Amino acid sequence: MSDVESPRIDLPSDEAPRHLATVLRATQITPGMRRITFGGAGLTDFASSGLPDERVLVRFPLEPPHARSYTVRRWSPDTGELDIDFVLHGHGGAGLWAETASPGDTVQLSTASGWFRPPENLEWLTLLADHAALPAVSRILEGLPAGISVQVIAQIPDPGEQQTFTTAADADIRWIGGADSLLTELAAHPLPPGTGYVWCAVEAAAARRVRTYLRHTLKIPAAAVHTMGYWRADKDNWERRYALAAERIDAAMGAAMMAGKDFESVRDAVDEAMEQEGL
């Protein structure tokens, strides 16, 4: 599962449902993760973005309407099969659907898109992930050539959620528990010299803290960092608090844009405003 935060139901055109996907089979990967393999005639015109962290917006047959983003763990154009790994939370519409999904069930998928764009002369790579981002980490590692040094810091709720990764790269995998801090672990291991790239997909507030550390403490160039909030803790309460502060956050973003700031500086202004609002 890669549950990229996307609460919208009124979807922009590139996230509109385009492909009817039919469940073919389900496989238990770990106690807390279930792989659903989709196929059917609705995927005959599906096209991969070519990016290893690509995601699709999945619209589930639920009431009220429910749509969430997930990583495409595997796409096989030869067989027309597509795998999505779902974390089984024990709650929430998508997770509960995945627990009982069986052959013949259907969902609708958007087109695929992704963000993983390391420099061409990549020498090292750092991947920071929690449980929800393990499918993307797996696919990134599988696509790496030999000769690249990779460190993976993966935060999981239980040791039973560890997975085996396949890669030709020289990979150092470090598993940490739910009570530990990805940022603390990252800071304890200096990034190597040379041309590198840091990819981070974790809870939204944690992703913001990691980004601040990378960009403003370590001074890593924006093109060498990608951080994303795959989900948000206590989301309903957060959205209520955000609604109260939205005008002030939008004003901070607008001021940065009017001042001619670049994208990263605008994002800094939004992050700072959200921090000030306790978000």
PDB file of C-alpha atoms in Angstrom:
ATOM      1  CA  MET A   1       0.000   0.000   0.000  1.00  0.00           C
ATOM      2  CA  SER A   2       1.043   3.538  -0.650  1.00  0.00           C
ATOM      3  CA  ASP A   3      -1.787   5.535   0.780  1.00  0.00           C
ATOM      4  CA  VAL A   4      -0.846   8.943  -0.625  1.00  0.00           C
ATOM      5  CA  GLU A   5      -3.005  11.485   1.101  1.00  0.00           C
ATOM      6  CA  SER A   6      -5.805  12.484  -1.275  1.00  0.00           C
ATOM      7  CA  PRO A   7      -9.167  13.133   0.375  1.00  0.00           C
ATOM      8  CA  ARG A   8     -10.781  14.734  -2.674  1.00  0.00           C
ATOM      9  CA  ILE A   9     -13.899  13.216  -4.164  1.00  0.00           C
ATOM     10  CA  ASP A  10     -14.431  15.995  -6.734  1.00  0.00           C
ATOM     11  CA  LEU A  11     -11.415  14.974  -8.762  1.00  0.00           C
ATOM     12  CA  PRO A  12      -9.385  16.944 -11.304  1.00  0.00           C
ATOM     13  CA  SER A  13      -9.412  15.489 -14.792  1.00  0.00           C
ATOM     14  CA  ASP A  14      -6.094  13.644 -14.434  1.00  0.00           C
ATOM     15  CA  GLU A  15      -7.399  11.832 -11.366  1.00  0.00           C
ATOM     16  CA  ALA A  16     -10.812  10.971 -12.729  1.00  0.00           C
ATOM     17  CA  PRO A  17     -11.675   7.255 -12.840  1.00  0.00           C
ATOM     18  CA  ARG A  18     -10.447   5.846 -16.168  1.00  0.00           C
ATOM     19  CA  HIS A  19      -9.976   2.124 -15.667  1.00  0.00           C
ATOM     20  CA  LEU A  20     -12.312  -0.485 -14.218  1.00  0.00           C
ATOM     21  CA  ALA A  21     -10.083  -2.978 -12.389  1.00  0.00           C
ATOM     22  CA  THR A  22     -11.335  -6.398 -11.329  1.00  0.00           C
ATOM     23  CA  VAL A  23      -9.885  -8.344  -8.412  1.00  0.00           C
ATOM     24  CA  LEU A  24      -8.216 -11.548  -9.635  1.00  0.00           C
ATOM     25  CA  ARG A  25      -6.665 -12.770  -6.383  1.00  0.00           C
ATOM     26  CA  ALA A  26      -5.355 -11.676  -2.990  1.00  0.00           C
ATOM     27  CA  THR A  27      -2.089 -12.610  -1.271  1.00  0.00           C
ATOM     28  CA  GLN A  28      -1.109 -11.959   2.343  1.00  0.00           C
ATOM     29  CA  ILE A  29       2.364 -10.358   2.263  1.00  0.00           C
ATOM     30  CA  THR A  30       2.715  -9.827   6.018  1.00  0.00           C
ATOM     31  CA  PRO A  31       0.152  -9.928   8.837  1.00  0.00           C
ATOM     32  CA  GLY A  32      -0.590  -6.273   8.198  1.00  0.00           C
ATOM     33  CA  MET A  33      -0.295  -6.036   4.418  1.00  0.00           C
ATOM     34  CA  ARG A  34      -2.402  -7.683   1.723  1.00  0.00           C
ATOM     35  CA  ARG A  35      -1.643  -7.629  -1.997  1.00  0.00           C
ATOM     36  CA  ILE A  36      -4.596  -7.362  -4.345  1.00  0.00           C
ATOM     37  CA  THR A  37      -3.971  -8.351  -7.958  1.00  0.00           C
ATOM     38  CA  PHE A  38      -6.273  -6.655 -10.459  1.00  0.00           C
ATOM     39  CA  GLY A  39      -6.947  -7.391 -14.112  1.00  0.00           C
ATOM     40  CA  GLY A  40      -9.776  -7.401 -16.591  1.00  0.00           C
ATOM     41  CA  ALA A  41     -10.665  -5.658 -19.828  1.00  0.00           C
ATOM     42  CA  GLY A  42     -10.702  -2.273 -18.084  1.00  0.00           C
ATOM     43  CA  LEU A  43      -6.905  -2.347 -17.790  1.00  0.00           C
ATOM     44  CA  THR A  44      -6.173  -3.031 -21.454  1.00  0.00           C
ATOM     45  CA  ASP A  45      -5.325   0.641 -22.036  1.00  0.00           C
ATOM     46  CA  PHE A  46      -3.617   1.238 -18.679  1.00  0.00           C
ATOM     47  CA  ALA A  47      -0.177   2.835 -19.082  1.00  0.00           C
ATOM     48  CA  SER A  48       2.589   2.998 -16.503  1.00  0.00           C
ATOM     49  CA  SER A  49       4.211   6.351 -15.838  1.00  0.00           C
ATOM     50  CA  GLY A  50       7.571   4.583 -15.750  1.00  0.00           C
ATOM     51  CA  LEU A  51       8.307   5.957 -12.291  1.00  0.00           C
ATOM     52  CA  PRO A  52       8.850   3.422  -9.489  1.00  0.00           C
ATOM     53  CA  ASP A  53       6.799   5.326  -6.922  1.00  0.00           C
ATOM     54  CA  GLU A  54       3.884   5.787  -9.295  1.00  0.00           C
ATOM     55  CA  ARG A  55       0.431   5.927  -7.793  1.00  0.00           C
ATOM     56  CA  VAL A  56      -3.141   5.682  -8.934  1.00  0.00           C
ATOM     57  CA  LEU A  57      -6.205   7.108  -7.316  1.00  0.00           C
ATOM     58  CA  VAL A  58      -8.463   4.201  -6.382  1.00  0.00           C
ATOM     59  CA  ARG A  59     -12.189   4.791  -6.149  1.00  0.00           C
ATOM     60  CA  PHE A  60     -13.897   2.126  -4.058  1.00  0.00           C
ATOM     61  CA  PRO A  61     -17.522   0.965  -4.428  1.00  0.00           C
ATOM     62  CA  LEU A  62     -18.486   2.417  -1.062  1.00  0.00           C
ATOM     63  CA  GLU A  63     -21.053   4.835   0.291  1.00  0.00           C
ATOM     64  CA  PRO A  64     -20.308   7.605   0.895  1.00  0.00           C
ATOM     65  CA  PRO A  65     -17.865   7.826  -2.068  1.00  0.00           C
ATOM     66  CA  HIS A  66     -14.341   6.953  -1.041  1.00  0.00           C
ATOM     67  CA  ALA A  67     -11.139   7.514  -3.037  1.00  0.00           C
ATOM     68  CA  ARG A  68      -7.519   7.131  -1.940  1.00  0.00           C
ATOM     69  CA  SER A  69      -4.138   7.016  -3.671  1.00  0.00           C
ATOM     70  CA  TYR A  70      -2.020   3.871  -3.708  1.00  0.00           C
ATOM     71  CA  THR A  71       1.309   2.822  -5.145  1.00  0.00           C
ATOM     72  CA  VAL A  72       1.283   0.532  -8.147  1.00  0.00           C
ATOM     73  CA  ARG A  73       3.427  -2.239  -6.696  1.00  0.00           C
ATOM     74  CA  ARG A  74       3.637  -4.050 -10.027  1.00  0.00           C
ATOM     75  CA  TRP A  75       2.250  -3.580 -13.505  1.00  0.00           C
ATOM     76  CA  SER A  76       2.647  -6.344 -16.080  1.00  0.00           C
ATOM     77  CA  PRO A  77       1.623  -5.189 -19.565  1.00  0.00           C
ATOM     78  CA  ASP A  78       2.107  -8.734 -20.862  1.00  0.00           C
ATOM     79  CA  THR A  79      -0.536 -10.212 -18.564  1.00  0.00           C
ATOM     80  CA  GLY A  80      -2.556  -7.058 -17.929  1.00  0.00           C
ATOM     81  CA  GLU A  81      -2.186  -7.554 -14.172  1.00  0.00           C
ATOM     82  CA  LEU A  82      -1.669  -4.785 -11.626  1.00  0.00           C
ATOM     83  CA  ASP A  83      -0.745  -5.269  -7.956  1.00  0.00           C
ATOM     84  CA  ILE A  84      -1.559  -2.886  -5.108  1.00  0.00           C
ATOM     85  CA  ASP A  85      -0.421  -3.619  -1.555  1.00  0.00           C
ATOM     86  CA  PHE A  86      -2.870  -2.472   1.122  1.00  0.00           C
ATOM     87  CA  VAL A  87      -1.975  -1.888   4.764  1.00  0.00           C
ATOM     88  CA  LEU A  88      -4.686  -3.463   6.910  1.00  0.00           C
ATOM     89  CA  HIS A  89      -5.478  -0.833   9.520  1.00  0.00           C
ATOM     90  CA  GLY A  90      -8.569  -2.528  10.852  1.00  0.00           C
ATOM     91  CA  HIS A  91     -10.510   0.675  10.173  1.00  0.00           C
ATOM     92  CA  GLY A  92     -11.272   3.056   7.315  1.00  0.00           C
ATOM     93  CA  GLY A  93     -13.171   2.317   4.141  1.00  0.00           C
ATOM     94  CA  ALA A  94     -10.187   1.354   1.954  1.00  0.00           C
ATOM     95  CA  GLY A  95      -8.530  -0.850   4.537  1.00  0.00           C
ATOM     96  CA  LEU A  96     -11.733  -2.658   5.412  1.00  0.00           C
ATOM     97  CA  TRP A  97     -12.487  -3.196   1.719  1.00  0.00           C
ATOM     98  CA  ALA A  98      -9.008  -4.689   1.195  1.00  0.00           C
ATOM     99  CA  GLU A  99      -9.443  -7.105   4.108  1.00  0.00           C
ATOM    100  CA  THR A 100     -12.358  -8.851   2.405  1.00  0.00           C
ATOM    101  CA  ALA A 101     -11.772  -8.171  -1.313  1.00  0.00           C
ATOM    102  CA  SER A 102     -12.305 -11.308  -3.385  1.00  0.00           C
ATOM    103  CA  PRO A 103     -12.190 -12.265  -7.085  1.00  0.00           C
ATOM    104  CA  GLY A 104     -14.797 -10.414  -9.093  1.00  0.00           C
ATOM    105  CA  ASP A 105     -14.877  -7.284  -6.907  1.00  0.00           C
ATOM    106  CA  THR A 106     -14.123  -4.066  -8.795  1.00  0.00           C
ATOM    107  CA  VAL A 107     -12.622  -0.620  -8.233  1.00  0.00           C
ATOM    108  CA  GLN A 108     -11.893   2.277 -10.552  1.00  0.00           C
ATOM    109  CA  LEU A 109      -8.374   3.602 -11.144  1.00  0.00           C
ATOM    110  CA  SER A 110      -7.029   6.899 -12.413  1.00  0.00           C
ATOM    111  CA  THR A 111      -4.019   7.293 -14.681  1.00  0.00           C
ATOM    112  CA  ALA A 112      -0.635   6.714 -13.049  1.00  0.00           C
ATOM    113  CA  SER A 113       1.810   9.394 -11.923  1.00  0.00           C
ATOM    114  CA  GLY A 114       4.910   9.522  -9.735  1.00  0.00           C
ATOM    115  CA  TRP A 115       7.640  11.703  -8.277  1.00  0.00           C
ATOM    116  CA  PHE A 116      10.901   9.711  -8.082  1.00  0.00           C
ATOM    117  CA  ARG A 117      13.373  11.671 -10.238  1.00  0.00           C
ATOM    118  CA  PRO A 118      16.970  11.261  -9.044  1.00  0.00           C
ATOM    119  CA  PRO A 119      19.858  12.867 -10.946  1.00  0.00           C
ATOM    120  CA  GLU A 120      21.294  10.907 -13.854  1.00  0.00           C
ATOM    121  CA  ASN A 121      24.745  10.628 -12.261  1.00  0.00           C
ATOM    122  CA  LEU A 122      23.336   9.195  -9.021  1.00  0.00           C
ATOM    123  CA  GLU A 123      25.963   7.757  -6.651  1.00  0.00           C
ATOM    124  CA  TRP A 124      23.909   7.236  -3.501  1.00  0.00           C
ATOM    125  CA  LEU A 125      20.291   7.104  -2.479  1.00  0.00           C
ATOM    126  CA  THR A 126      18.502   7.381   0.855  1.00  0.00           C
ATOM    127  CA  LEU A 127      14.947   6.100   1.215  1.00  0.00           C
ATOM    128  CA  LEU A 128      12.894   7.027   4.291  1.00  0.00           C
ATOM    129  CA  ALA A 129       9.625   5.188   4.643  1.00  0.00           C
ATOM    130  CA  ASP A 130       6.993   4.002   7.037  1.00  0.00           C
ATOM    131  CA  HIS A 131       4.731   0.987   6.693  1.00  0.00           C
ATOM    132  CA  ALA A 132       2.535   2.573   4.019  1.00  0.00           C
ATOM    133  CA  ALA A 133       5.494   3.394   1.766  1.00  0.00           C
ATOM    134  CA  LEU A 134       7.112  -0.063   1.685  1.00  0.00           C
ATOM    135  CA  PRO A 135       5.552  -0.973  -1.685  1.00  0.00           C
ATOM    136  CA  ALA A 136       7.184   2.065  -3.286  1.00  0.00           C
ATOM    137  CA  VAL A 137      10.504   1.300  -1.579  1.00  0.00           C
ATOM    138  CA  SER A 138      10.351  -2.271  -2.898  1.00  0.00           C
ATOM    139  CA  ARG A 139       9.757  -1.126  -6.447  1.00  0.00           C
ATOM    140  CA  ILE A 140      12.448   1.583  -6.294  1.00  0.00           C
ATOM    141  CA  LEU A 141      15.015  -0.923  -5.054  1.00  0.00           C
ATOM    142  CA  GLU A 142      14.090  -3.472  -7.715  1.00  0.00           C
ATOM    143  CA  GLY A 143      14.828  -0.956 -10.457  1.00  0.00           C
ATOM    144  CA  LEU A 144      18.242   0.197  -9.243  1.00  0.00           C
ATOM    145  CA  PRO A 145      21.414  -0.871 -11.043  1.00  0.00           C
ATOM    146  CA  ALA A 146      24.523  -2.221  -9.361  1.00  0.00           C
ATOM    147  CA  GLY A 147      27.048   0.304  -8.102  1.00  0.00           C
ATOM    148  CA  ILE A 148      24.680   2.604  -6.239  1.00  0.00           C
ATOM    149  CA  SER A 149      24.908   2.825  -2.453  1.00  0.00           C
ATOM    150  CA  VAL A 150      21.463   2.827  -0.848  1.00  0.00           C
ATOM    151  CA  GLN A 151      20.381   3.267   2.740  1.00  0.00           C
ATOM    152  CA  VAL A 152      16.801   2.470   3.674  1.00  0.00           C
ATOM    153  CA  ILE A 153      15.328   3.555   6.992  1.00  0.00           C
ATOM    154  CA  ALA A 154      11.950   1.875   7.344  1.00  0.00           C
ATOM    155  CA  GLN A 155       9.598   2.440  10.260  1.00  0.00           C
ATOM    156  CA  ILE A 156       7.135  -0.373  10.934  1.00  0.00           C
ATOM    157  CA  PRO A 157       4.606  -0.983  13.726  1.00  0.00           C
ATOM    158  CA  ASP A 158       5.797  -4.521  14.459  1.00  0.00           C
ATOM    159  CA  PRO A 159       8.829  -6.684  13.555  1.00  0.00           C
ATOM    160  CA  GLY A 160       6.483  -9.040  11.717  1.00  0.00           C
ATOM    161  CA  GLU A 161       5.994  -6.343   9.077  1.00  0.00           C
ATOM    162  CA  GLN A 162       9.580  -6.545   7.818  1.00  0.00           C
ATOM    163  CA  GLN A 163       9.817  -7.454   4.147  1.00  0.00           C
ATOM    164  CA  THR A 164      12.556  -8.905   1.978  1.00  0.00           C
ATOM    165  CA  PHE A 165      13.738  -6.534  -0.735  1.00  0.00           C
ATOM    166  CA  THR A 166      15.328  -7.505  -4.041  1.00  0.00           C
ATOM    167  CA  THR A 167      17.941  -5.183  -5.535  1.00  0.00           C
ATOM    168  CA  ALA A 168      21.198  -5.150  -7.478  1.00  0.00           C
ATOM    169  CA  ALA A 169      22.312  -2.067  -5.555  1.00  0.00           C
ATOM    170  CA  ASP A 170      24.464  -2.096  -2.415  1.00  0.00           C
ATOM    171  CA  ALA A 171      21.650  -1.658   0.105  1.00  0.00           C
ATOM    172  CA  ASP A 172      21.778  -1.117   3.873  1.00  0.00           C
ATOM    173  CA  ILE A 173      18.299  -1.767   5.315  1.00  0.00           C
ATOM    174  CA  ARG A 174      17.536  -0.482   8.818  1.00  0.00           C
ATOM    175  CA  TRP A 175      14.193  -1.297  10.437  1.00  0.00           C
ATOM    176  CA  ILE A 176      13.003   0.873  13.297  1.00  0.00           C
ATOM    177  CA  GLY A 177       9.948   0.586  15.516  1.00  0.00           C
ATOM    178  CA  GLY A 178       6.879   2.762  15.672  1.00  0.00           C
ATOM    179  CA  ALA A 179       8.080   4.532  18.810  1.00  0.00           C
ATOM    180  CA  ASP A 180      11.392   5.474  17.183  1.00  0.00           C
ATOM    181  CA  SER A 181      12.047   8.518  15.054  1.00  0.00           C
ATOM    182  CA  LEU A 182      13.007   8.411  11.406  1.00  0.00           C
ATOM    183  CA  LEU A 183      14.540  11.852  11.752  1.00  0.00           C
ATOM    184  CA  THR A 184      16.660  10.794  14.730  1.00  0.00           C
ATOM    185  CA  GLU A 185      17.881   7.738  12.829  1.00  0.00           C
ATOM    186  CA  LEU A 186      18.638   9.841   9.757  1.00  0.00           C
ATOM    187  CA  ALA A 187      20.601  12.406  11.772  1.00  0.00           C
ATOM    188  CA  ALA A 188      22.660   9.636  13.400  1.00  0.00           C
ATOM    189  CA  HIS A 189      24.024   8.495  10.036  1.00  0.00           C
ATOM    190  CA  PRO A 190      25.601  11.287   7.952  1.00  0.00           C
ATOM    191  CA  LEU A 191      24.743  11.261   4.276  1.00  0.00           C
ATOM    192  CA  PRO A 192      27.631  10.203   2.031  1.00  0.00           C
ATOM    193  CA  PRO A 193      29.551  12.575  -0.263  1.00  0.00           C
ATOM    194  CA  GLY A 194      28.904  12.690  -3.965  1.00  0.00           C
ATOM    195  CA  THR A 195      25.721  13.041  -5.993  1.00  0.00           C
ATOM    196  CA  GLY A 196      22.772  11.733  -4.058  1.00  0.00           C
ATOM    197  CA  TYR A 197      19.021  11.807  -3.698  1.00  0.00           C
ATOM    198  CA  VAL A 198      16.752  11.545  -0.665  1.00  0.00           C
ATOM    199  CA  TRP A 199      13.237  10.186  -1.115  1.00  0.00           C
ATOM    200  CA  CYS A 200      10.931  10.292   1.894  1.00  0.00           C
ATOM    201  CA  ALA A 201       7.335   9.079   2.207  1.00  0.00           C
ATOM    202  CA  VAL A 202       5.920   9.066   5.732  1.00  0.00           C
ATOM    203  CA  GLU A 203       3.152  10.637   7.828  1.00  0.00           C
ATOM    204  CA  ALA A 204       2.535  14.225   6.691  1.00  0.00           C
ATOM    205  CA  ALA A 205       3.792  16.073   9.789  1.00  0.00           C
ATOM    206  CA  ALA A 206       6.856  13.810   9.977  1.00  0.00           C
ATOM    207  CA  ALA A 207       7.569  14.424   6.288  1.00  0.00           C
ATOM    208  CA  ARG A 208       7.542  18.169   6.906  1.00  0.00           C
ATOM    209  CA  ARG A 209      10.061  17.815   9.748  1.00  0.00           C
ATOM    210  CA  VAL A 210      12.324  15.652   7.601  1.00  0.00           C
ATOM    211  CA  ARG A 211      12.164  18.146   4.763  1.00  0.00           C
ATOM    212  CA  THR A 212      13.056  21.027   7.077  1.00  0.00           C
ATOM    213  CA  TYR A 213      16.070  19.085   8.368  1.00  0.00           C
ATOM    214  CA  LEU A 214      17.288  18.156   4.893  1.00  0.00           C
ATOM    215  CA  ARG A 215      16.743  21.537   3.271  1.00  0.00           C
ATOM    216  CA  HIS A 216      17.635  23.930   6.077  1.00  0.00           C
ATOM    217  CA  THR A 217      19.941  22.036   8.426  1.00  0.00           C
ATOM    218  CA  LEU A 218      21.864  19.965   5.873  1.00  0.00           C
ATOM    219  CA  LYS A 219      21.317  22.506   3.054  1.00  0.00           C
ATOM    220  CA  ILE A 220      20.573  19.816   0.463  1.00  0.00           C
ATOM    221  CA  PRO A 221      19.469  21.306  -2.874  1.00  0.00           C
ATOM    222  CA  ALA A 222      15.781  21.077  -3.652  1.00  0.00           C
ATOM    223  CA  ALA A 223      16.372  18.899  -6.723  1.00  0.00           C
ATOM    224  CA  ALA A 224      18.078  16.277  -4.533  1.00  0.00           C
ATOM    225  CA  VAL A 225      15.157  15.886  -2.110  1.00  0.00           C
ATOM    226  CA  HIS A 226      11.604  14.656  -2.431  1.00  0.00           C
ATOM    227  CA  THR A 227       9.403  14.391   0.652  1.00  0.00           C
ATOM    228  CA  MET A 228       5.768  13.415   0.691  1.00  0.00           C
ATOM    229  CA  GLY A 229       3.098  12.923   3.323  1.00  0.00           C
ATOM    230  CA  TYR A 230       1.543   9.555   2.476  1.00  0.00           C
ATOM    231  CA  TRP A 231      -1.034   9.839   5.237  1.00  0.00           C
ATOM    232  CA  ARG A 232      -1.982  12.068   8.158  1.00  0.00           C
ATOM    233  CA  ALA A 233      -2.352  11.158  11.816  1.00  0.00           C
ATOM    234  CA  ASP A 234      -5.684  12.071  13.420  1.00  0.00           C
ATOM    235  CA  LYS A 235      -6.858  13.297  10.047  1.00  0.00           C
ATOM    236  CA  ASP A 236     -10.412  14.324  10.943  1.00  0.00           C
ATOM    237  CA  ASN A 237      -9.259  16.504  13.819  1.00  0.00           C
ATOM    238  CA  TRP A 238      -6.429  17.932  11.707  1.00  0.00           C
ATOM    239  CA  GLU A 239      -8.831  18.910   8.931  1.00  0.00           C
ATOM    240  CA  ARG A 240     -11.064  20.728  11.429  1.00  0.00           C
ATOM    241  CA  ARG A 241      -8.090  22.679  12.764  1.00  0.00           C
ATOM    242  CA  TYR A 242      -6.806  23.356   9.265  1.00  0.00           C
ATOM    243  CA  ALA A 243     -10.161  24.819   8.222  1.00  0.00           C
ATOM    244  CA  LEU A 244      -9.850  27.384  11.007  1.00  0.00           C
ATOM    245  CA  ALA A 245      -6.366  28.385   9.869  1.00  0.00           C
ATOM    246  CA  ALA A 246      -6.760  28.013   6.095  1.00  0.00           C
ATOM    247  CA  GLU A 247      -7.059  31.733   5.345  1.00  0.00           C
ATOM    248  CA  ARG A 248      -3.835  32.541   7.201  1.00  0.00           C
ATOM    249  CA  ILE A 249      -1.958  29.699   5.537  1.00  0.00           C
ATOM    250  CA  ASP A 250      -3.242  30.720   2.103  1.00  0.00           C
ATOM    251  CA  ALA A 251      -2.214  34.300   2.845  1.00  0.00           C
ATOM    252  CA  ALA A 252       1.328  33.184   3.676  1.00  0.00           C
ATOM    253  CA  MET A 253       1.494  31.211   0.436  1.00  0.00           C
ATOM    254  CA  GLY A 254       0.105  34.118  -1.562  1.00  0.00           C
ATOM    255  CA  ALA A 255       2.585  36.570  -0.046  1.00  0.00           C
ATOM    256  CA  ALA A 256       5.498  34.299  -0.952  1.00  0.00           C
ATOM    257  CA  MET A 257       4.214  33.929  -4.516  1.00  0.00           C
ATOM    258  CA  MET A 258       3.653  37.676  -4.905  1.00  0.00           C
ATOM    259  CA  ALA A 259       7.217  38.236  -3.711  1.00  0.00           C
ATOM    260  CA  GLY A 260       8.435  36.153  -6.633  1.00  0.00           C
ATOM    261  CA  LYS A 261       9.732  33.315  -4.491  1.00  0.00           C
ATOM    262  CA  ASP A 262      10.618  30.018  -6.155  1.00  0.00           C
ATOM    263  CA  PHE A 263       8.604  26.863  -5.529  1.00  0.00           C
ATOM    264  CA  GLU A 264      10.734  25.643  -2.638  1.00  0.00           C
ATOM    265  CA  SER A 265      10.606  29.030  -0.920  1.00  0.00           C
ATOM    266  CA  VAL A 266       6.819  29.116  -1.294  1.00  0.00           C
ATOM    267  CA  ARG A 267       6.685  25.644   0.223  1.00  0.00           C
ATOM    268  CA  ASP A 268       8.887  26.877   3.077  1.00  0.00           C
ATOM    269  CA  ALA A 269       6.420  29.692   3.751  1.00  0.00           C
ATOM    270  CA  VAL A 270       3.509  27.259   3.849  1.00  0.00           C
ATOM    271  CA  ASP A 271       5.405  24.900   6.154  1.00  0.00           C
ATOM    272  CA  GLU A 272       6.272  27.744   8.515  1.00  0.00           C
ATOM    273  CA  ALA A 273       2.673  28.952   8.585  1.00  0.00           C
ATOM    274  CA  MET A 274       1.428  25.440   9.347  1.00  0.00           C
ATOM    275  CA  GLU A 275       3.952  25.064  12.139  1.00  0.00           C
ATOM    276  CA  GLN A 276       2.806  28.368  13.630  1.00  0.00           C
ATOM    277  CA  GLU A 277      -0.769  27.095  13.558  1.00  0.00           C
ATOM    278  CA  GLY A 278       0.264  23.868  15.308  1.00  0.00           C
ATOM    279  CA  LEU A 279      -0.498  21.796  12.232  1.00  0.00           C
TER     280      LEU A 279
END
